[in-house]
XYZ file of C-alpha atoms in Angstrom:
604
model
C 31.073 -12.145 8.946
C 27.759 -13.864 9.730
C 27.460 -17.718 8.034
C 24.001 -19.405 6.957
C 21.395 -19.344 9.156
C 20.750 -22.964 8.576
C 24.126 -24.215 8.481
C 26.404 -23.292 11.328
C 28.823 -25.525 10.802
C 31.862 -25.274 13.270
C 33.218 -21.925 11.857
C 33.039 -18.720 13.149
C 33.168 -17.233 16.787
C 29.856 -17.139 18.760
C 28.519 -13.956 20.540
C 25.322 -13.839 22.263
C 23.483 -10.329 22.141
C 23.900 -9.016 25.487
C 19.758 -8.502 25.643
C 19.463 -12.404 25.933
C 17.603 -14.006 28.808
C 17.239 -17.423 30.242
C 14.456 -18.698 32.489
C 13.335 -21.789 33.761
C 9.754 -22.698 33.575
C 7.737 -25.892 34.644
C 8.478 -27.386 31.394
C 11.622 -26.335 30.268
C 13.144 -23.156 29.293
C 12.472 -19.509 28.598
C 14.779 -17.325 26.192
C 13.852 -14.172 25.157
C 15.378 -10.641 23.601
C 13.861 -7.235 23.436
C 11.352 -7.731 21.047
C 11.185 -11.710 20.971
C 11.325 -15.235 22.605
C 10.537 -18.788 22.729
C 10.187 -21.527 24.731
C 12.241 -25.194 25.128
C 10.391 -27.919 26.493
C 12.991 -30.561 28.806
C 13.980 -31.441 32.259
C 17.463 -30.190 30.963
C 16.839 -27.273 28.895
C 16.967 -24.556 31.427
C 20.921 -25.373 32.369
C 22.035 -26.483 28.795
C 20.316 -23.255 27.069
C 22.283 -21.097 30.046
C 25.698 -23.033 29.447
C 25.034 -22.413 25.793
C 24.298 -18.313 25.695
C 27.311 -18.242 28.316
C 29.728 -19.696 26.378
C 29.124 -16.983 23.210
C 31.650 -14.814 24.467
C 32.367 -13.340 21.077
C 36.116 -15.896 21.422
C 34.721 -19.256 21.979
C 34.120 -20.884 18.565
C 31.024 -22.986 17.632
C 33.347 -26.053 18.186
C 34.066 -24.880 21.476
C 30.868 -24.331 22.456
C 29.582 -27.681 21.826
C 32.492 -29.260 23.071
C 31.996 -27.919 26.866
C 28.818 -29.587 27.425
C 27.863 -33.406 28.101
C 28.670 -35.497 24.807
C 25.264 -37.121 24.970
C 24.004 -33.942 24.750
C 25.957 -32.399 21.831
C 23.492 -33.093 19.319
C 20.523 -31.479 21.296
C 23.076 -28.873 21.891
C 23.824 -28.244 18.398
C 20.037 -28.087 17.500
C 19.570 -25.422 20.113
C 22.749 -23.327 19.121
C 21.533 -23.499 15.156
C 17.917 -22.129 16.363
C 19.531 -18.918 18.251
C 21.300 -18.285 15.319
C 19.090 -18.481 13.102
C 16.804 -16.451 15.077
C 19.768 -13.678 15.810
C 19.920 -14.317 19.416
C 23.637 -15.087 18.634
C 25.767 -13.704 15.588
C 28.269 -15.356 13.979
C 32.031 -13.189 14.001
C 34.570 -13.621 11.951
C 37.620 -12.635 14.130
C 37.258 -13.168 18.012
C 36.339 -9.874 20.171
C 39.690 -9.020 21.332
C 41.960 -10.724 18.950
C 44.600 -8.973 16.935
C 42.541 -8.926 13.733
C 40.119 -7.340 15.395
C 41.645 -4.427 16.467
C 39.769 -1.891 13.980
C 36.144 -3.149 15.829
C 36.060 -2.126 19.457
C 34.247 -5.047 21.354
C 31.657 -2.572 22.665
C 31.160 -1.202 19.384
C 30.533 -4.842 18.104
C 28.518 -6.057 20.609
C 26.507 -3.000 20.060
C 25.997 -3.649 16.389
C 24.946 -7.553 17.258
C 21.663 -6.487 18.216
C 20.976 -5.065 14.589
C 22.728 -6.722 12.508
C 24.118 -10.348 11.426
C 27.224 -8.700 9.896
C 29.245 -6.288 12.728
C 32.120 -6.134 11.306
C 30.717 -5.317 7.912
C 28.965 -2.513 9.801
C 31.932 -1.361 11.241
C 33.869 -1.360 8.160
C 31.213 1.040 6.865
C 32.063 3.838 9.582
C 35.527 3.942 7.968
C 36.348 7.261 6.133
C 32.855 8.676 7.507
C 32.957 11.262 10.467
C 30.682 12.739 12.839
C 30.210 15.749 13.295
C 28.699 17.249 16.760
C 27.363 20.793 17.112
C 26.424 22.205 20.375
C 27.428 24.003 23.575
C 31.214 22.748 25.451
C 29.711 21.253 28.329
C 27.442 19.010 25.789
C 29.812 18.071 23.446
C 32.074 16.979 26.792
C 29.040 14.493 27.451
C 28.765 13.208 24.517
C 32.553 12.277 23.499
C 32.777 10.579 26.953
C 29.844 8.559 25.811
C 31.684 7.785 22.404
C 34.537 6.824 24.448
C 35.350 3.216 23.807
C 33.248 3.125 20.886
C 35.024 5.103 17.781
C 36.750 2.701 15.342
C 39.963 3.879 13.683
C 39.173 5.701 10.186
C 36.041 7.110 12.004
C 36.142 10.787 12.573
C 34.371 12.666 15.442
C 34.661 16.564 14.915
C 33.432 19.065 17.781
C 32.071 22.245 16.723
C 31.302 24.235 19.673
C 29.116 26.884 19.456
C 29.048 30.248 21.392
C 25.805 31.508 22.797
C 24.845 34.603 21.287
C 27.539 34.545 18.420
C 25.944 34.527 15.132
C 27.313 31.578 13.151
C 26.866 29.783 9.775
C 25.264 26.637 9.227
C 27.469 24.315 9.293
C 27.323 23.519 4.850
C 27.009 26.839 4.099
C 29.314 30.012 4.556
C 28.467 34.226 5.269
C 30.443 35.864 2.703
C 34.273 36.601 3.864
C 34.239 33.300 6.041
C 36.265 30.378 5.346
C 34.289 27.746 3.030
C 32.424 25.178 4.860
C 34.273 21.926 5.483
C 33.905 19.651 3.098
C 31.096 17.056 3.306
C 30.670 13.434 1.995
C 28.189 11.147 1.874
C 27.142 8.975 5.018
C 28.633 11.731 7.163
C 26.322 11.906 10.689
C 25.379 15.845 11.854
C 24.227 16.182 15.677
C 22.717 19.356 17.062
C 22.050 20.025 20.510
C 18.920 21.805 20.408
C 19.153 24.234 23.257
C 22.003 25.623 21.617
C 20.806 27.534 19.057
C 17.601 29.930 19.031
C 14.874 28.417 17.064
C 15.020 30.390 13.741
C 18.800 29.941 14.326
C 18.241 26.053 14.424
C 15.382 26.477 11.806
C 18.000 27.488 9.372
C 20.715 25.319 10.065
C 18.362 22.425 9.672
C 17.354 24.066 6.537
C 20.766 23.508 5.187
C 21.151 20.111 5.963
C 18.217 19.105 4.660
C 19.452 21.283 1.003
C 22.559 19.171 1.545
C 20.719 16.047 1.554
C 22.544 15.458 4.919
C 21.253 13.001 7.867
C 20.963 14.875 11.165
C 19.815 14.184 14.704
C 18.418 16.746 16.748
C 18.560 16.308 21.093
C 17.306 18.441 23.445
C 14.353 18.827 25.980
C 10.741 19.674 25.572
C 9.231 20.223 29.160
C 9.849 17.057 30.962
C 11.087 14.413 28.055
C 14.848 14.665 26.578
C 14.326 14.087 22.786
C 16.272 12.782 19.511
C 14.824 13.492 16.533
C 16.255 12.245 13.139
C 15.823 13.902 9.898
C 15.447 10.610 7.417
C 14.881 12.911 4.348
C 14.615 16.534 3.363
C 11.949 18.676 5.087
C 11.441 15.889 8.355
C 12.128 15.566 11.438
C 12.139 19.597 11.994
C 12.898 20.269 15.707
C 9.818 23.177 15.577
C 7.522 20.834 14.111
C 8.117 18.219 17.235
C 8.041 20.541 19.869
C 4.880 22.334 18.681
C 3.311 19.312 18.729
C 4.465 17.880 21.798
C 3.107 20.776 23.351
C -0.179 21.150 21.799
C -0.813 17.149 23.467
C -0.546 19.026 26.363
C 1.843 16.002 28.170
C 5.089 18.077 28.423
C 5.696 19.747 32.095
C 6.557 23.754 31.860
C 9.988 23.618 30.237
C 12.133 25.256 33.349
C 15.601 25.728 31.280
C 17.958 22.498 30.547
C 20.742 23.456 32.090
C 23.671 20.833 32.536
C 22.633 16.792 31.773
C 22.974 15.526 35.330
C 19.782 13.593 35.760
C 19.314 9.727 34.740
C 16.942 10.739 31.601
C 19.545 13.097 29.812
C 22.521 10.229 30.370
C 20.007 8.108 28.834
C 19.713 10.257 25.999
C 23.139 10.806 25.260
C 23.660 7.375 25.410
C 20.482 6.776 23.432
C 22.421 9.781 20.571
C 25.416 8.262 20.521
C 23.972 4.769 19.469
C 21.660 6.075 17.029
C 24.842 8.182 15.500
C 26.774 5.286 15.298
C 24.118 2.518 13.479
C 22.902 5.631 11.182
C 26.608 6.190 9.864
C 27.306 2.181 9.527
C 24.537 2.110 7.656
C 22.353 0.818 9.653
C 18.902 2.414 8.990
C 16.189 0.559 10.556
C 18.257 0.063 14.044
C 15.376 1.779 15.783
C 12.850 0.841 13.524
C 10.748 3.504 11.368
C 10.991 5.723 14.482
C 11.472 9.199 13.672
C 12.372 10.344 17.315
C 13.526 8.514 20.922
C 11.957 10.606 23.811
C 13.455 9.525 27.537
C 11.409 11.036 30.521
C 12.342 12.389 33.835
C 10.764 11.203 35.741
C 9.559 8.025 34.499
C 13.037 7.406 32.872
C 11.086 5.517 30.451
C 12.550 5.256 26.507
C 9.514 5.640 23.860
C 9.369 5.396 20.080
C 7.799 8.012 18.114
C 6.515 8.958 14.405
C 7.195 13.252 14.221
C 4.927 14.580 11.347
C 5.294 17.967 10.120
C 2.702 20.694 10.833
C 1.265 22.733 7.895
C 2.441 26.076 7.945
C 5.958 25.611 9.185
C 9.069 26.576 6.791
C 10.194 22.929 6.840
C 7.411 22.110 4.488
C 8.309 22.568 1.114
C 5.635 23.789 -1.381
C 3.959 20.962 -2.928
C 1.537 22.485 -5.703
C -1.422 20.198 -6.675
C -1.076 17.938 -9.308
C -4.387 17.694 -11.547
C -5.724 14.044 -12.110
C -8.025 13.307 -14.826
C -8.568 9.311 -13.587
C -9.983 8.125 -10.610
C -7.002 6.180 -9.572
C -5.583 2.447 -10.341
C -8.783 0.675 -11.104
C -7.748 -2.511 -9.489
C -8.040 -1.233 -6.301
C -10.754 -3.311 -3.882
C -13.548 -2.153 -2.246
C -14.089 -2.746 1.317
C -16.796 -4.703 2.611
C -19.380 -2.977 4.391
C -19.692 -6.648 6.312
C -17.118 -9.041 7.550
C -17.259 -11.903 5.208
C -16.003 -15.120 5.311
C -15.195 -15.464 1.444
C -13.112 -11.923 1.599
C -10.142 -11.843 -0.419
C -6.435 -12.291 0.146
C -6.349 -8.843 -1.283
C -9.320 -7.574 1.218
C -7.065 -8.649 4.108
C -3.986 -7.258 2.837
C -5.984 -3.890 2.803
C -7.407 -3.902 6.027
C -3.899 -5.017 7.617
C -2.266 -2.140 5.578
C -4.804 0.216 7.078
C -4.491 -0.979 10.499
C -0.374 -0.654 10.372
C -0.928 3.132 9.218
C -3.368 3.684 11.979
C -1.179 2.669 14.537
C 1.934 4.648 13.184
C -0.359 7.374 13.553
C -1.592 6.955 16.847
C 0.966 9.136 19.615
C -0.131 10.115 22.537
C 2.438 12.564 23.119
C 2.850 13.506 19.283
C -0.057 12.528 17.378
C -0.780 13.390 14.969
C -3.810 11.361 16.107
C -3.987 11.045 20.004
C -6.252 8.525 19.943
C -8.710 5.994 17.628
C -10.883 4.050 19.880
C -14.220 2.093 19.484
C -14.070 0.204 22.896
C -15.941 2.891 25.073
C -18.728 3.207 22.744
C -22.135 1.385 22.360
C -21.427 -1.371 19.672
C -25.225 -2.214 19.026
C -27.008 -1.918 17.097
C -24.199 -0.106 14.774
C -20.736 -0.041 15.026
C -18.753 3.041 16.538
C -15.404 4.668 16.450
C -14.176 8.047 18.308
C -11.473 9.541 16.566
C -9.281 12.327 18.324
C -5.984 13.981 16.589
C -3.969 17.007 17.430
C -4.953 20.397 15.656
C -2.053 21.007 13.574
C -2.671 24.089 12.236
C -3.095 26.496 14.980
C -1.563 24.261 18.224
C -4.599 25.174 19.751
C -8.125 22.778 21.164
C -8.248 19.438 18.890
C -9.719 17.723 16.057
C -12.419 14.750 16.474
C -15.135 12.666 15.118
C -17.607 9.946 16.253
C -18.893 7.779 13.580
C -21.411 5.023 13.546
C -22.179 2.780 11.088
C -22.425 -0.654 10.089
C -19.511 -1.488 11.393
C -17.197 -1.429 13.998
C -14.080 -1.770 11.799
C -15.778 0.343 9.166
C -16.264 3.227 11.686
C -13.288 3.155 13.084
C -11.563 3.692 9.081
C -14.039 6.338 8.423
C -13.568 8.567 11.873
C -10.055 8.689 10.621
C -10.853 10.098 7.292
C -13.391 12.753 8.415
C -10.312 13.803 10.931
C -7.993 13.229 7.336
C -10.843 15.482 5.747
C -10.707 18.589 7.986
C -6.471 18.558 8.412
C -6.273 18.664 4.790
C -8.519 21.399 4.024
C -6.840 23.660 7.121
C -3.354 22.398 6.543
C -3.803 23.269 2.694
C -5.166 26.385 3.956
C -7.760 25.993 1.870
C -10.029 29.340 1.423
C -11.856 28.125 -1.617
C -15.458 27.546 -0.264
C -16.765 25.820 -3.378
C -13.823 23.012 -3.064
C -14.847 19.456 -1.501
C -11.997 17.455 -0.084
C -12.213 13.433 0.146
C -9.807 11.322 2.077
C -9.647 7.247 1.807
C -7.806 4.101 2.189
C -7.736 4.115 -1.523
C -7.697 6.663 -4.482
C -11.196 5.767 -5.424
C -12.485 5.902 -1.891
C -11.152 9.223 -1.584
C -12.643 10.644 -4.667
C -15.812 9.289 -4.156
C -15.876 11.112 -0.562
C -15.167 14.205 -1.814
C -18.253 13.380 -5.078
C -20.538 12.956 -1.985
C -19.121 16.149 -0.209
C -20.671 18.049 -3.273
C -23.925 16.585 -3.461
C -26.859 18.393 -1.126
C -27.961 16.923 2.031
C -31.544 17.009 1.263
C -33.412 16.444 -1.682
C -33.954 20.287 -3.426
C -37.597 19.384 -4.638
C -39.016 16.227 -3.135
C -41.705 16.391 -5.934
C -39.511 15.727 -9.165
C -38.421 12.216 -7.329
C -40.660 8.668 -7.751
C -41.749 6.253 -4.773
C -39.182 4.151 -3.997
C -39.315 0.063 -3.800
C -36.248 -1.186 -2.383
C -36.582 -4.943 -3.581
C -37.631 -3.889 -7.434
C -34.840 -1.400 -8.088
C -31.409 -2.723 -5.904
C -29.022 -5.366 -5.560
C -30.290 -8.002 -3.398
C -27.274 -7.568 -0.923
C -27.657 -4.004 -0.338
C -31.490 -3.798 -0.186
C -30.596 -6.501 3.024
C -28.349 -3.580 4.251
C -30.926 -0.947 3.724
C -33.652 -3.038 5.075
C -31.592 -3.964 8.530
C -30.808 -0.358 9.360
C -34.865 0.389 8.409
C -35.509 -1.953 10.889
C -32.825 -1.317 13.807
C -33.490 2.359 13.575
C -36.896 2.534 12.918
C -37.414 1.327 16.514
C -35.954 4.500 17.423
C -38.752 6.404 15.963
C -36.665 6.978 12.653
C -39.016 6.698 9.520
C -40.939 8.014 6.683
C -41.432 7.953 3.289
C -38.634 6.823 0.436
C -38.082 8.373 -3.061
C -35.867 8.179 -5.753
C -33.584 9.069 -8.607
C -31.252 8.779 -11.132
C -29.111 11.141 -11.066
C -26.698 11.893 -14.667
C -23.470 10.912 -13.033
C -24.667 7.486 -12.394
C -25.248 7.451 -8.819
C -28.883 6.816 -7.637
C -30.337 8.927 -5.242
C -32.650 8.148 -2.187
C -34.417 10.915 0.034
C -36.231 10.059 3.620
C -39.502 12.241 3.611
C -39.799 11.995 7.424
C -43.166 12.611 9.317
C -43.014 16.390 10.815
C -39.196 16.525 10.464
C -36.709 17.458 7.937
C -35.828 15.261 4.935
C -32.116 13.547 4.788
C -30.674 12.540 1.321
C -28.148 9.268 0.569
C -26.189 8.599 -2.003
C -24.827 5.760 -3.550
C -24.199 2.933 -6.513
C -28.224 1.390 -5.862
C -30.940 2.470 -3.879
C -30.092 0.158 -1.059
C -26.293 2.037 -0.875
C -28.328 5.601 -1.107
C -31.222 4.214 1.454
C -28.326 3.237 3.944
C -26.474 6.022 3.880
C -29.333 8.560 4.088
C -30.387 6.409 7.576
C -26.834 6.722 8.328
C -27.190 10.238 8.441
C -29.967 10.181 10.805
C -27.581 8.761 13.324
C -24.244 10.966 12.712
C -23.769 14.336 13.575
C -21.304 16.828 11.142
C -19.689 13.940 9.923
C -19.488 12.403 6.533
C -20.774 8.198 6.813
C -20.580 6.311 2.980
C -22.074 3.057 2.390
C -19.168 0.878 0.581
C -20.463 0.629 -3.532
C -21.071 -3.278 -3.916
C -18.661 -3.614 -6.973
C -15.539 -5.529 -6.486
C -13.141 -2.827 -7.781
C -13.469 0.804 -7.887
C -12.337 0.141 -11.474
C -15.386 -1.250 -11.566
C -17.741 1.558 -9.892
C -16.199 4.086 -12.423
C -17.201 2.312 -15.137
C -20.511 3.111 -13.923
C -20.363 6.613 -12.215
C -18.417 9.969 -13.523
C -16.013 10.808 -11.905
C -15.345 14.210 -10.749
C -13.575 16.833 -13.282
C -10.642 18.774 -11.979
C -9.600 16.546 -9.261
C -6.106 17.843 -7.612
C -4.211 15.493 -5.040
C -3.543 17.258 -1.184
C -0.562 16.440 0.828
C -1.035 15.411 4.413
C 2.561 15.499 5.845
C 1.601 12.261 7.845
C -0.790 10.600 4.936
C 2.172 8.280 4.242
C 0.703 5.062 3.668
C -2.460 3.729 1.788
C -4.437 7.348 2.829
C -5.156 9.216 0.035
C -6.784 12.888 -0.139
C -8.309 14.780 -3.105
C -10.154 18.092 -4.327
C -11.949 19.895 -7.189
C -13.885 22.723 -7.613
C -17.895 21.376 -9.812
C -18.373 23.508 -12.406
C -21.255 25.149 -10.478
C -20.955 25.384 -6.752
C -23.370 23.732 -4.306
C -24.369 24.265 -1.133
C -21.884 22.474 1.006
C -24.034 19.317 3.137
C -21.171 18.126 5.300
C -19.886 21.701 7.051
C -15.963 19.880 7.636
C -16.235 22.716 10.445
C -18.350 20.991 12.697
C -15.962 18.617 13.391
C -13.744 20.603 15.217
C -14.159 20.802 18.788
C -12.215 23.132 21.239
């Protein structure tokens, strides 16, 4: 249906999205859509940009179009109509809305589809032979087919399967013996369940056999004061328990006083909100509401959000992932951060920091978490950078997770008060009993295992007198005895100071302990004495938390070569870690006292 995006020509009916918007400015023109725009300088550009997204009807041809306005302005005209194309302000159809070959493509349905795709009558033609199926209470499923009305293309089936409160039922792909087999099921098909329907365990298992069946599902309903549609993308997500668990545990849904019928605003937003989302998901279109995992519409605020539902540890819906042993320490071409912003960083360095940056922010829900909030704004940035890190507890719905870190840093901090929050979910989530494990998360495989080597090495030295003065400048690399050398100085104002010795330790890593004048001694860790000086001042400054200096190498690949890795290692699932996160754990051969307690960073 659609043409070239550089090449209009003068086939093809025009059809502006019905989200487009025309301004005029002081200059020219504004045009914008829901998550775009751009501007048009001219004394003209206002009216002819107007005329122009007025006459896409969805019948007027490209010809047409051009052939309404001013002929001294046809080639401007054409210009313009070639840019909304190609930036999908305006699709190209193949068949006028309304004509007689389109008469398998309700207009609404099409006009619908023009705001996610350039092709929607391929999209259409996709729904054929597909149905959707809609499980709930009479009253809902009323609401929703009057929504549908308009909208359902022949060789699209809608089934109603009402339920009966209090009548035990099958799921709806599986059978109780002596019942009549389940209908039949293809692929593509579309389930919706109306939450409030069903008990939970009753709506545990009937999600539980969709997701066996490898069959999409929605889920609406309403959690306190926010009507909700959550989609099941693949097996074991988007579990209706998992969401409302969490959205209560943010503690930002009102007391949930019974839904009753959908009379207000909010819950004919949702339904219209479910039927849409039913409709792209069976033509195929996936991303129609982005990576979104849920829609929530409020009450009172009647306000339509995007959300990203993890699944809490402990519930059913998780299926048993056992640990897979790893020998390695990961690809070996993975970079190492910076502990600095530098000019001459990598294409490669970027990429990683954007990648961690997008996962952050997918994370980041204030009504569903799982983190509630990573923020490095309301804390002192000097002398060393600072991040707060907050996430939901999603292991017992009750008080929180957090951790402040500082370092050297403000970007670094803000990474690292993620993975200490990573850190403690995993081992809780796991439910990890095994004192004598140590758990590392990172932004890379290496990172990760090298947490979780530091996790297992003591705090403080265990006999000051079998370690050597230390001289930063003879014995580390020039960049990192800098490091060591600024924090020395920035925190030594604060009173922070002793004496410095060292050691090689037989895994590589060198080892620097701060004998401190009438107070206790603090142990670092790290590739050179200026990593293990740094981090052992680090300590000074951060409280139950786990703060690593960066290794200077280039790769981790790199830093392996140089340091043993861990034996034993096992990878831990995080049902959000999707992403560049990674999180592992062994067991050392001979158990050590544990220096960072992941405990203490819990809070109530």
């Amino acid at each position: 249906m659609s043409q070239s995006t550089e090449d209009t020509g003068h086939r093809g009916f025009v059809l502006a999205r019905s989200d487009v918007e025309v301004a005029g400015t002081d200059e020219g023109a504004w045009i914008g859509i829901s998550d775009s725009s751009f501007t048009v300088r001219g004394n003209g550009a206002h009216r002819l940009i107007r005329d122009l997204v007025a006459g896409c009807d969805g019948r007027a041809t490209v010809q047409d179009v051009l052939d309404r306005g001013p002929g001294a302005g046809r080639p401007v005209a054409d210009t313009l109509l070639k840019a909304l194309v190609r930036r999908r302000y305006v699709v190209l159809l193949d068949q006028p809305l309304g004509g007689a070959g389109a008469g398998s493509a309700p207009d609404p349905l099409i006009r619908q589809f023009a705001h996610w795709t350039e092709d929607s009558s391929a999209a259409v033609a996709r729904l054929s032979g597909k149905s959707l199926r809609l499980v709930g209470e009479p009253g809902w499923l009323e609401r929703v087919r009057s929504e549908l009305d308009g909208l359902v293309p022949p060789g699209l089936r809608v089934e109603d399967l009402p339920v009966t409160p209090g009548r035990t039922r099958a799921p709806l792909l599986d059978t109780y013996p002596g019942e009549p087999a389940s209908a039949s099921w293809q692929a593509g098909d579309v389930v919706a369940l109306q939450a409030d329907a069903f008990s939970a365990d009753e709506l545990a298992r009937e999600q539980k056999s969709l997701w066996n069946h490898g069959a999409p599902h929605c889920v609406a309903g309403r959690i306190g004061s926010r009507y909700w549609l959550l989609w099941s993308r693949d097996g074991g997500t988007g579990c209706w328990r998992c969401l409302r668990s969490l959205a209560l545990a943010a503690e930002v849904a009102a007391p949930d006083t019974g839904v009753g019928a959908l009379t207000d605003v909010a819950g004919h937003v949702s339904v219209a909100n479910l039927v849409r989302s039913l409709l792209a998901r069976a033509a195929g279109i996936d991303d129609a509401f982005g990576t979104a995992d849920a829609l929530s519409a409020d009450v009172h605020e009647l306000s339509v959000r995007t959300h990203t539902v993890v699944r809490r540890p402990g519930c059913a819906c998780r299926c048993t992932e056992s640990r897979k042993p790893r020998h390695g320490s990961g690809p070996a071409e993975a970079v190492i951060r910076r502990n600095f912003y530098a000019s001459d960083d990598s294409d490669r360095s970027d990429e990683h920091h954007a990648e961690i940056m997008g996962t952050l922010a997918s994370w980041t829900d204030e009504r569903v978490g799982p983190f509630l909030e990573i923020d490095r704004d309301t804390l002192p940035q000097v002398p060393l950078g600072a991040a707060y890190a907050r996430a939901l507890n999603l292991v017992d719905e009750h008080g929180g997770i957090a951790a402040t870190v500082r370092t050297l840093s403000s970007r670094e901090a803000y990474y690292q008060a993620a993975l200490n929050v990573l850190e403690v979910t995993s081992r809780h989530g796991a439910g990890e009993t095994d004192p004598a494990r140590y758990t590392g998360a990172g932004w890379t495989h290496g990172e990760a295992t090298y947490r979780a080597l530091l996790r297992s090495l003591p705090g403080a030295p265990s006999d000051p007198r079998t370690m050597a003065p230390l001289d930063l400048d003879d014995s580390s690399d020039g960049e990192c005895a800098r490091m060591a050398r600024y924090l020395e100085r920035r925190l030594g104002n604060r009173g922070i100071g002793g004496t410095w010795l060292g050691e090689h330790l037989g895994n590589g890593l060198c080892h620097a302990a701060l004998i401190a004048e009438g107070g206790p001694a603090v142990s670092g860790y790290g590739a050179c004495y200026g990593e293990a000086v740094a981090m052992a001042l680090l300590r000074t400054v951060n409280d139950g938390v786990l703060v690593h200096v960066n290794p200077h190498h280039t790769t981790w690949g790199d830093f392996w070569t140089q340091v043993t890795a861990p034996v034993g290692l096992e990878d831990v699932s995080l049902p959000f870690a999707q992403g560049p996160a990674r999180i592992v754990g062994f067991v050392p051969e001979s158990g050590a006292r544990r220096p960072y307690d992941l405990a203490e960073v819990s809070v109530p």
